[in-house]
Tab-separated table of N, CA and C in Angstrom:
chain	number	residue	atom	x	y	z
A	67	MET	N	-18.098	-0.602	4.318
A	67	MET	CA	-16.831	0.007	4.004
A	67	MET	C	-16.076	-1.079	3.161
A	68	SER	N	-16.266	-1.113	1.856
A	68	SER	CA	-15.672	-1.940	0.935
A	68	SER	C	-14.514	-1.240	0.223
A	69	PHE	N	-13.462	-1.979	-0.089
A	69	PHE	CA	-12.406	-1.435	-0.877
A	69	PHE	C	-12.172	-2.471	-1.985
A	70	GLY	N	-11.259	-2.137	-2.935
A	70	GLY	CA	-11.003	-3.011	-4.080
A	70	GLY	C	-9.697	-3.743	-4.119
A	71	ILE	N	-9.623	-4.746	-4.975
A	71	ILE	CA	-8.426	-5.508	-5.090
A	71	ILE	C	-8.363	-5.922	-6.578
A	72	ALA	N	-7.110	-5.927	-7.157
A	72	ALA	CA	-6.863	-6.405	-8.439
A	72	ALA	C	-5.630	-7.152	-8.511
A	73	ASN	N	-5.523	-8.162	-9.568
A	73	ASN	CA	-4.298	-8.968	-9.642
A	73	ASN	C	-3.098	-8.252	-9.931
A	74	ASN	N	-3.169	-7.048	-10.508
A	74	ASN	CA	-2.062	-6.247	-10.852
A	74	ASN	C	-2.620	-4.780	-11.267
A	75	ILE	N	-1.711	-3.950	-11.658
A	75	ILE	CA	-2.014	-2.445	-11.927
A	75	ILE	C	-3.031	-2.382	-13.053
A	76	LYS	N	-3.037	-3.305	-13.984
A	76	LYS	CA	-3.876	-3.247	-15.090
A	76	LYS	C	-5.180	-4.166	-14.936
A	77	GLY	N	-5.257	-4.920	-13.892
A	77	GLY	CA	-6.276	-5.914	-13.728
A	77	GLY	C	-7.589	-5.305	-13.368
A	78	LYS	N	-8.658	-6.168	-13.527
A	78	LYS	CA	-10.091	-5.738	-13.144
A	78	LYS	C	-10.110	-5.628	-11.599
A	79	VAL	N	-10.777	-4.649	-11.122
A	79	VAL	CA	-10.959	-4.403	-9.711
A	79	VAL	C	-12.260	-4.984	-9.222
A	80	ARG	N	-12.100	-5.807	-8.207
A	80	ARG	CA	-13.337	-6.313	-7.575
A	80	ARG	C	-13.301	-6.051	-6.118
A	81	VAL	N	-14.412	-6.181	-5.448
A	81	VAL	CA	-14.482	-5.913	-4.042
A	81	VAL	C	-13.574	-7.007	-3.257
A	82	CYS	N	-12.817	-6.485	-2.351
A	82	CYS	CA	-11.871	-7.264	-1.671
A	82	CYS	C	-12.556	-7.897	-0.413
A	83	THR	N	-12.670	-9.227	-0.369
A	83	THR	CA	-13.212	-9.896	0.769
A	83	THR	C	-12.056	-10.240	1.743
A	84	PRO	N	-12.419	-10.599	3.004
A	84	PRO	CA	-11.273	-10.889	3.873
A	84	PRO	C	-10.439	-12.005	3.315
A	85	GLU	N	-11.021	-13.035	2.691
A	85	GLU	CA	-10.408	-14.195	2.122
A	85	GLU	C	-9.367	-13.674	0.932
A	86	LEU	N	-9.892	-12.859	0.081
A	86	LEU	CA	-8.947	-12.273	-0.921
A	86	LEU	C	-7.835	-11.481	-0.292
A	87	PHE	N	-8.103	-10.751	0.667
A	87	PHE	CA	-7.066	-9.924	1.350
A	87	PHE	C	-6.034	-10.877	2.009
A	88	HIS	N	-6.301	-11.870	2.640
A	88	HIS	CA	-5.351	-12.805	3.250
A	88	HIS	C	-4.652	-13.576	2.232
A	89	GLU	N	-5.348	-14.022	1.154
A	89	GLU	CA	-4.709	-14.665	0.067
A	89	GLU	C	-3.595	-13.854	-0.552
A	90	ALA	N	-3.946	-12.531	-0.742
A	90	ALA	CA	-2.916	-11.581	-1.288
A	90	ALA	C	-1.798	-11.389	-0.351
A	91	ILE	N	-1.953	-11.160	0.892
A	91	ILE	CA	-0.937	-11.030	1.783
A	91	ILE	C	-0.011	-12.208	1.835
A	92	ASP	N	-0.608	-13.375	1.784
A	92	ASP	CA	0.273	-14.569	1.875
A	92	ASP	C	0.703	-15.141	0.457
A	93	SER	N	0.497	-14.386	-0.550
A	93	SER	CA	0.806	-14.691	-1.954
A	93	SER	C	2.345	-15.083	-2.151
A	94	GLN	N	2.631	-16.148	-2.739
A	94	GLN	CA	3.994	-16.421	-3.022
A	94	GLN	C	4.625	-15.390	-4.004
A	95	VAL	N	3.782	-14.880	-5.040
A	95	VAL	CA	4.219	-13.847	-5.985
A	95	VAL	C	4.700	-12.659	-5.169
A	96	VAL	N	3.836	-12.200	-4.196
A	96	VAL	CA	4.149	-11.056	-3.404
A	96	VAL	C	5.449	-11.270	-2.723
A	97	ALA	N	5.539	-12.439	-1.988
A	97	ALA	CA	6.835	-12.756	-1.302
A	97	ALA	C	8.143	-12.691	-2.169
A	98	GLU	N	7.917	-13.265	-3.413
A	98	GLU	CA	9.068	-13.285	-4.322
A	98	GLU	C	9.405	-11.901	-4.815
A	99	VAL	N	8.502	-11.115	-5.168
A	99	VAL	CA	8.740	-9.720	-5.616
A	99	VAL	C	9.327	-8.875	-4.625
A	100	CYS	N	8.788	-8.940	-3.349
A	100	CYS	CA	9.431	-8.233	-2.166
A	100	CYS	C	10.803	-8.654	-2.015
A	101	ALA	N	11.134	-9.978	-2.028
A	101	ALA	CA	12.520	-10.455	-1.770
A	101	ALA	C	13.420	-9.934	-2.784
A	102	GLN	N	13.001	-9.946	-4.095
A	102	GLN	CA	13.805	-9.420	-5.200
A	102	GLN	C	14.075	-7.853	-4.995
A	103	ILE	N	13.100	-7.161	-4.579
A	103	ILE	CA	13.375	-5.750	-4.311
A	103	ILE	C	14.235	-5.547	-3.160
A	104	LYS	N	14.093	-6.354	-2.092
A	104	LYS	CA	14.970	-6.217	-0.982
A	104	LYS	C	16.372	-6.483	-1.309
A	105	ASP	N	16.681	-7.622	-2.145
A	105	ASP	CA	17.927	-7.931	-2.574
A	105	ASP	C	18.515	-6.811	-3.420
A	106	ALA	N	17.795	-6.220	-4.289
A	106	ALA	CA	18.226	-5.090	-5.118
A	106	ALA	C	18.630	-3.951	-4.283
A	107	LEU	N	17.791	-3.624	-3.218
A	107	LEU	CA	18.134	-2.485	-2.359
A	107	LEU	C	19.415	-2.777	-1.601
A	108	GLU	N	19.612	-3.951	-1.206
A	108	GLU	CA	20.880	-4.307	-0.594
A	108	GLU	C	22.025	-4.118	-1.471
A	109	ALA	N	21.907	-4.436	-2.783
A	109	ALA	CA	22.914	-4.299	-3.791
A	109	ALA	C	23.215	-2.823	-4.017
A	110	VAL	N	22.264	-1.991	-3.826
A	110	VAL	CA	22.410	-0.438	-4.028
A	110	VAL	C	23.262	-0.077	-2.800
A	111	ARG	N	22.927	-0.473	-1.665
A	111	ARG	CA	23.586	-0.143	-0.407
A	111	ARG	C	25.058	-0.605	-0.381
A	112	ARG	N	25.316	-1.669	-1.141
A	112	ARG	CA	26.702	-2.202	-1.142
A	112	ARG	C	27.472	-1.566	-2.382
A	113	GLY	N	26.724	-0.718	-3.146
A	113	GLY	CA	27.401	-0.040	-4.275
A	113	GLY	C	27.455	-0.891	-5.495
A	114	GLU	N	26.677	-2.037	-5.476
A	114	GLU	CA	26.738	-2.961	-6.659
A	114	GLU	C	25.678	-2.680	-7.760
A	115	MET	N	24.776	-1.797	-7.394
A	115	MET	CA	23.700	-1.363	-8.362
A	115	MET	C	23.454	0.178	-8.188
A	116	SER	N	23.250	0.846	-9.248
A	116	SER	CA	23.021	2.245	-9.130
A	116	SER	C	21.593	2.541	-8.603
A	117	PRO	N	21.273	3.687	-8.005
A	117	PRO	CA	19.886	3.963	-7.568
A	117	PRO	C	19.023	4.011	-8.702
A	118	GLU	N	19.451	4.473	-9.850
A	118	GLU	CA	18.585	4.541	-11.062
A	118	GLU	C	18.161	3.225	-11.589
A	119	ASP	N	19.135	2.302	-11.588
A	119	ASP	CA	18.826	0.876	-12.015
A	119	ASP	C	17.906	0.288	-11.006
A	120	PHE	N	18.053	0.585	-9.667
A	120	PHE	CA	17.188	0.102	-8.679
A	120	PHE	C	15.790	0.494	-8.930
A	121	GLU	N	15.653	1.823	-9.166
A	121	GLU	CA	14.247	2.411	-9.402
A	121	GLU	C	13.584	1.794	-10.607
A	122	THR	N	14.307	1.503	-11.649
A	122	THR	CA	13.801	0.930	-12.852
A	122	THR	C	13.402	-0.530	-12.540
A	123	LEU	N	14.264	-1.303	-11.902
A	123	LEU	CA	13.884	-2.730	-11.511
A	123	LEU	C	12.728	-2.663	-10.643
A	124	LYS	N	12.704	-1.888	-9.538
A	124	LYS	CA	11.641	-1.842	-8.673
A	124	LYS	C	10.278	-1.539	-9.329
A	125	GLY	N	10.204	-0.619	-10.287
A	125	GLY	CA	9.125	-0.221	-10.985
A	125	GLY	C	8.578	-1.359	-11.854
A	126	ASN	N	9.491	-2.092	-12.469
A	126	ASN	CA	9.040	-3.281	-13.280
A	126	ASN	C	8.549	-4.429	-12.372
A	127	LEU	N	9.206	-4.638	-11.309
A	127	LEU	CA	8.777	-5.800	-10.406
A	127	LEU	C	7.369	-5.414	-9.798
A	128	LYS	N	7.192	-4.212	-9.432
A	128	LYS	CA	5.888	-3.886	-8.835
A	128	LYS	C	4.707	-4.067	-9.691
A	129	LYS	N	5.026	-4.007	-10.957
A	129	LYS	CA	3.796	-4.163	-11.937
A	129	LYS	C	3.203	-5.593	-11.713
A	130	ALA	N	3.916	-6.515	-11.186
A	130	ALA	CA	3.321	-7.912	-10.956
A	130	ALA	C	2.582	-8.068	-9.693
A	131	LEU	N	2.663	-6.965	-8.807
A	131	LEU	CA	2.022	-7.118	-7.531
A	131	LEU	C	0.554	-6.918	-7.530
A	132	ILE	N	-0.099	-7.609	-6.608
A	132	ILE	CA	-1.512	-7.381	-6.402
A	132	ILE	C	-1.723	-5.928	-5.889
A	133	ILE	N	-2.816	-5.307	-6.297
A	133	ILE	CA	-2.999	-3.954	-5.847
A	133	ILE	C	-4.309	-3.881	-4.998
A	134	PHE	N	-4.337	-2.898	-4.031
A	134	PHE	CA	-5.533	-2.663	-3.439
A	134	PHE	C	-5.876	-1.227	-3.634
A	135	THR	N	-7.189	-1.012	-3.763
A	135	THR	CA	-7.767	0.399	-3.984
A	135	THR	C	-8.476	0.704	-2.721
A	136	PHE	N	-7.848	1.093	-1.736
A	136	PHE	CA	-8.409	1.258	-0.337
A	136	PHE	C	-9.477	2.367	-0.483
A	137	HIS	N	-9.257	3.338	-1.345
A	137	HIS	CA	-10.127	4.553	-1.409
A	137	HIS	C	-11.488	4.300	-2.064
A	138	ALA	N	-11.562	3.149	-2.748
A	138	ALA	CA	-12.844	2.979	-3.535
A	138	ALA	C	-12.963	1.535	-4.089
A	139	THR	N	-14.213	1.088	-4.427
A	139	THR	CA	-14.408	0.035	-5.305
A	139	THR	C	-14.962	0.698	-6.602
A	140	PHE	N	-15.100	-0.123	-7.606
A	140	PHE	CA	-15.353	0.445	-8.933
A	140	PHE	C	-16.415	-0.318	-9.713
A	141	LYS	N	-17.383	0.423	-10.261
A	141	LYS	CA	-18.396	-0.207	-11.084
A	141	LYS	C	-17.756	-0.734	-12.314
A	142	ASN	N	-18.134	-1.713	-12.923
A	142	ASN	CA	-17.685	-2.232	-14.233
A	142	ASN	C	-16.195	-2.682	-14.042
A	143	GLU	N	-15.716	-2.919	-12.811
A	143	GLU	CA	-14.307	-3.400	-12.588
A	143	GLU	C	-13.244	-2.591	-13.253
A	144	ARG	N	-13.489	-1.295	-13.491
A	144	ARG	CA	-12.606	-0.440	-14.122
A	144	ARG	C	-12.108	0.659	-13.154
A	145	ARG	N	-10.811	0.969	-13.165
A	145	ARG	CA	-10.270	2.015	-12.281
A	145	ARG	C	-10.355	3.276	-12.982
A	146	LYS	N	-11.629	3.780	-13.042
A	146	LYS	CA	-11.905	5.134	-13.654
A	146	LYS	C	-12.555	6.032	-12.667
A	147	ASN	N	-12.313	7.267	-12.466
A	147	ASN	CA	-12.870	8.096	-11.603
A	147	ASN	C	-14.417	8.050	-11.577
A	148	GLU	N	-14.915	8.111	-12.820
A	148	GLU	CA	-16.433	8.128	-12.859
A	148	GLU	C	-17.140	6.806	-12.435
A	149	ASP	N	-16.303	5.817	-12.254
A	149	ASP	CA	-16.866	4.459	-11.823
A	149	ASP	C	-16.568	4.279	-10.353
A	150	ALA	N	-15.880	5.123	-9.694
A	150	ALA	CA	-15.500	5.024	-8.337
A	150	ALA	C	-16.728	5.113	-7.345
A	151	ILE	N	-16.651	4.223	-6.428
A	151	ILE	CA	-17.631	4.086	-5.258
A	151	ILE	C	-16.806	4.308	-3.992
A	152	PRO	N	-16.734	5.505	-3.426
A	152	PRO	CA	-15.809	5.777	-2.281
A	152	PRO	C	-15.962	4.839	-1.173
A	153	SER	N	-14.923	4.507	-0.436
A	153	SER	CA	-14.956	3.519	0.624
A	153	SER	C	-14.991	4.210	2.008
A	154	GLY	N	-14.529	5.539	2.013
A	154	GLY	CA	-14.341	6.169	3.287
A	154	GLY	C	-12.951	6.075	3.868
A	155	LEU	N	-12.215	5.274	3.132
A	155	LEU	CA	-10.714	5.084	3.525
A	155	LEU	C	-9.869	6.043	2.671
A	156	SER	N	-8.654	6.225	3.207
A	156	SER	CA	-7.591	6.934	2.446
A	156	SER	C	-6.254	6.373	2.911
A	157	ILE	N	-5.240	6.791	2.147
A	157	ILE	CA	-3.894	6.332	2.446
A	157	ILE	C	-2.948	7.477	2.698
A	158	TYR	N	-2.142	7.360	3.762
A	158	TYR	CA	-1.073	8.269	3.988
A	158	TYR	C	0.117	7.394	3.680
A	159	ASP	N	0.956	7.908	2.639
A	159	ASP	CA	1.994	7.122	2.098
A	159	ASP	C	3.323	7.830	2.419
A	160	LEU	N	4.139	7.222	3.363
A	160	LEU	CA	5.406	7.847	3.626
A	160	LEU	C	6.475	7.247	2.855
A	161	ASP	N	7.125	7.889	1.948
A	161	ASP	CA	8.183	7.275	1.111
A	161	ASP	C	9.496	7.639	1.530
A	162	HIS	N	10.504	6.808	1.156
A	162	HIS	CA	11.953	6.986	1.355
A	162	HIS	C	12.308	7.340	2.833
A	163	ILE	N	11.795	6.559	3.735
A	163	ILE	CA	12.192	6.698	5.124
A	163	ILE	C	13.129	5.570	5.481
A	164	GLU	N	14.039	5.829	6.409
A	164	GLU	CA	15.007	4.875	6.647
A	164	GLU	C	14.577	3.640	7.399
A	165	ASN	N	13.692	3.839	8.389
A	165	ASN	CA	13.280	2.755	9.274
A	165	ASN	C	11.643	2.754	9.320
A	166	PRO	N	10.904	2.209	8.380
A	166	PRO	CA	9.519	2.259	8.466
A	166	PRO	C	8.933	1.670	9.745
A	167	ARG	N	9.569	0.589	10.190
A	167	ARG	CA	9.062	-0.093	11.310
A	167	ARG	C	9.144	0.765	12.628
A	168	ALA	N	10.258	1.517	12.701
A	168	ALA	CA	10.442	2.333	13.807
A	168	ALA	C	9.412	3.526	13.730
A	169	LYS	N	9.138	3.996	12.588
A	169	LYS	CA	8.116	5.086	12.389
A	169	LYS	C	6.774	4.580	12.822
A	170	TRP	N	6.467	3.294	12.461
A	170	TRP	CA	5.130	2.733	12.906
A	170	TRP	C	5.098	2.587	14.375
A	171	ASP	N	6.211	2.129	14.996
A	171	ASP	CA	6.285	1.941	16.389
A	171	ASP	C	6.025	3.273	17.183
A	172	SER	N	6.428	4.361	16.596
A	172	SER	CA	6.290	5.683	17.206
A	172	SER	C	4.927	6.158	17.153
A	173	ILE	N	4.001	5.757	16.275
A	173	ILE	CA	2.700	6.184	16.284
A	173	ILE	C	1.637	5.174	16.476
A	174	LYS	N	1.875	3.939	16.568
A	174	LYS	CA	0.883	2.875	16.665
A	174	LYS	C	0.048	2.958	17.931
A	175	ASP	N	0.461	3.628	18.959
A	175	ASP	CA	-0.474	3.814	20.077
A	175	ASP	C	-1.489	4.729	19.934
A	176	ARG	N	-1.386	5.558	18.848
A	176	ARG	CA	-2.465	6.456	18.436
A	176	ARG	C	-3.321	6.049	17.286
A	177	ALA	N	-3.111	4.823	16.909
A	177	ALA	CA	-3.812	4.209	15.690
A	177	ALA	C	-5.314	4.420	15.762
A	178	ALA	N	-6.002	4.033	16.878
A	178	ALA	CA	-7.397	4.090	16.982
A	178	ALA	C	-7.811	5.592	16.937
A	179	GLU	N	-7.137	6.485	17.659
A	179	GLU	CA	-7.405	7.857	17.629
A	179	GLU	C	-7.331	8.456	16.229
A	180	LEU	N	-6.382	8.014	15.466
A	180	LEU	CA	-6.172	8.603	14.107
A	180	LEU	C	-6.978	7.913	13.044
A	181	GLY	N	-7.686	6.807	13.390
A	181	GLY	CA	-8.559	6.108	12.522
A	181	GLY	C	-7.752	5.172	11.618
A	182	ILE	N	-6.524	4.883	11.991
A	182	ILE	CA	-5.724	3.892	11.220
A	182	ILE	C	-6.251	2.484	11.377
A	183	VAL	N	-6.599	1.870	10.146
A	183	VAL	CA	-7.097	0.497	10.257
A	183	VAL	C	-6.146	-0.501	9.691
A	184	LEU	N	-5.015	-0.010	8.975
A	184	LEU	CA	-3.977	-0.941	8.485
A	184	LEU	C	-2.738	-0.153	8.272
A	185	ALA	N	-1.607	-0.757	8.623
A	185	ALA	CA	-0.314	-0.182	8.337
A	185	ALA	C	0.604	-1.260	7.732
A	186	HIS	N	1.299	-0.905	6.748
A	186	HIS	CA	2.241	-1.837	6.062
A	186	HIS	C	3.402	-1.210	5.509
A	187	ILE	N	4.509	-1.981	5.580
A	187	ILE	CA	5.677	-1.536	5.032
A	187	ILE	C	5.630	-1.789	3.514
A	188	SER	N	6.026	-0.747	2.667
A	188	SER	CA	5.902	-0.896	1.159
A	188	SER	C	6.980	-1.948	0.679
A	189	PRO	N	6.637	-2.380	-0.520
A	189	PRO	CA	7.530	-3.421	-1.127
A	189	PRO	C	8.985	-2.938	-1.141
A	190	SER	N	9.224	-1.699	-1.342
A	190	SER	CA	10.617	-1.153	-1.407
A	190	SER	C	11.275	-1.270	-0.093
A	191	LEU	N	10.622	-1.462	0.968
A	191	LEU	CA	11.190	-1.530	2.368
A	191	LEU	C	11.619	-0.091	2.758
A	192	GLU	N	11.249	0.826	2.035
A	192	GLU	CA	11.590	2.312	2.420
A	192	GLU	C	10.372	3.164	2.595
A	193	GLY	N	9.278	2.548	2.830
A	193	GLY	CA	8.022	3.322	2.962
A	193	GLY	C	7.104	2.656	3.970
A	194	LEU	N	6.119	3.494	4.340
A	194	LEU	CA	5.112	2.971	5.260
A	194	LEU	C	3.786	3.573	4.770
A	195	ARG	N	2.835	2.686	4.629
A	195	ARG	CA	1.476	3.150	4.253
A	195	ARG	C	0.552	3.032	5.301
A	196	LEU	N	-0.147	4.007	5.612
A	196	LEU	CA	-1.205	3.973	6.696
A	196	LEU	C	-2.557	4.151	6.078
A	197	VAL	N	-3.428	3.162	6.205
A	197	VAL	CA	-4.789	3.259	5.690
A	197	VAL	C	-5.699	3.738	6.843
A	198	PHE	N	-6.388	4.713	6.677
A	198	PHE	CA	-7.207	5.312	7.727
A	198	PHE	C	-8.614	5.685	7.233
A	199	ARG	N	-9.447	5.868	8.172
A	199	ARG	CA	-10.925	6.380	7.867
A	199	ARG	C	-10.741	7.870	7.903
A	200	TRP	N	-10.937	8.483	6.664
A	200	TRP	CA	-10.850	9.881	6.582
A	200	TRP	C	-11.845	10.667	7.340
A	201	ALA	N	-12.910	10.115	7.751
A	201	ALA	CA	-13.955	10.791	8.541
A	201	ALA	C	-13.469	11.104	9.988
A	202	VAL	N	-12.573	10.227	10.469
A	202	VAL	CA	-11.952	10.404	11.764
A	202	VAL	C	-11.081	11.691	11.750
A	203	ILE	N	-10.186	11.837	10.750
A	203	ILE	CA	-9.301	12.938	10.616
A	203	ILE	C	-10.107	14.257	10.294
A	204	PHE	N	-11.162	14.123	9.481
A	204	PHE	CA	-12.048	15.276	9.237
A	204	PHE	C	-12.695	15.775	10.552
A	205	ASN	N	-13.229	14.757	11.324
A	205	ASN	CA	-13.939	15.186	12.580
A	205	ASN	C	-12.939	15.772	13.602
A	206	MET	N	-11.628	15.347	13.542
A	206	MET	CA	-10.694	15.923	14.398
A	206	MET	C	-10.404	17.378	14.003
A	207	GLN	N	-10.333	17.593	12.750
A	207	GLN	CA	-10.109	18.959	12.288
A	207	GLN	C	-11.274	19.919	12.624
A	208	MET	N	-12.420	19.365	12.666
A	208	MET	CA	-13.664	20.198	12.886
A	208	MET	C	-13.829	20.620	14.356
A	209	ARG	N	-12.977	19.985	15.199
A	209	ARG	CA	-13.155	20.317	16.709
A	209	ARG	C	-12.583	21.637	17.046
């Protein structure tokens, strides 16, 4: 079950190794971008920045982030449907939720049952991404 990683949205996709995954998670660039997004979100909450300006800033900052393609790896290092090699993983992306950590806390005891292999709070701090093995969900539906 391999998935992909790229240095940014336009980067070449390669198979993500455990070392690359941990390097990405611990990346200074990721930490700085997330801190800038968090600061901007606080500015919105204080009324110092408009939500529209926040969305624009967030979109621009996210372009610098490392990306994971949990759903597939790709032949020729290109993110094109015809080059996709499915991983067996999928993502459930919960956006614009007030407290992503509390949401995770409410479901984490069922992670194994649901096939969840990774959960993380999105860079915006307003979302939760759950990476899961889709076969587990499919098998649950077939019962």
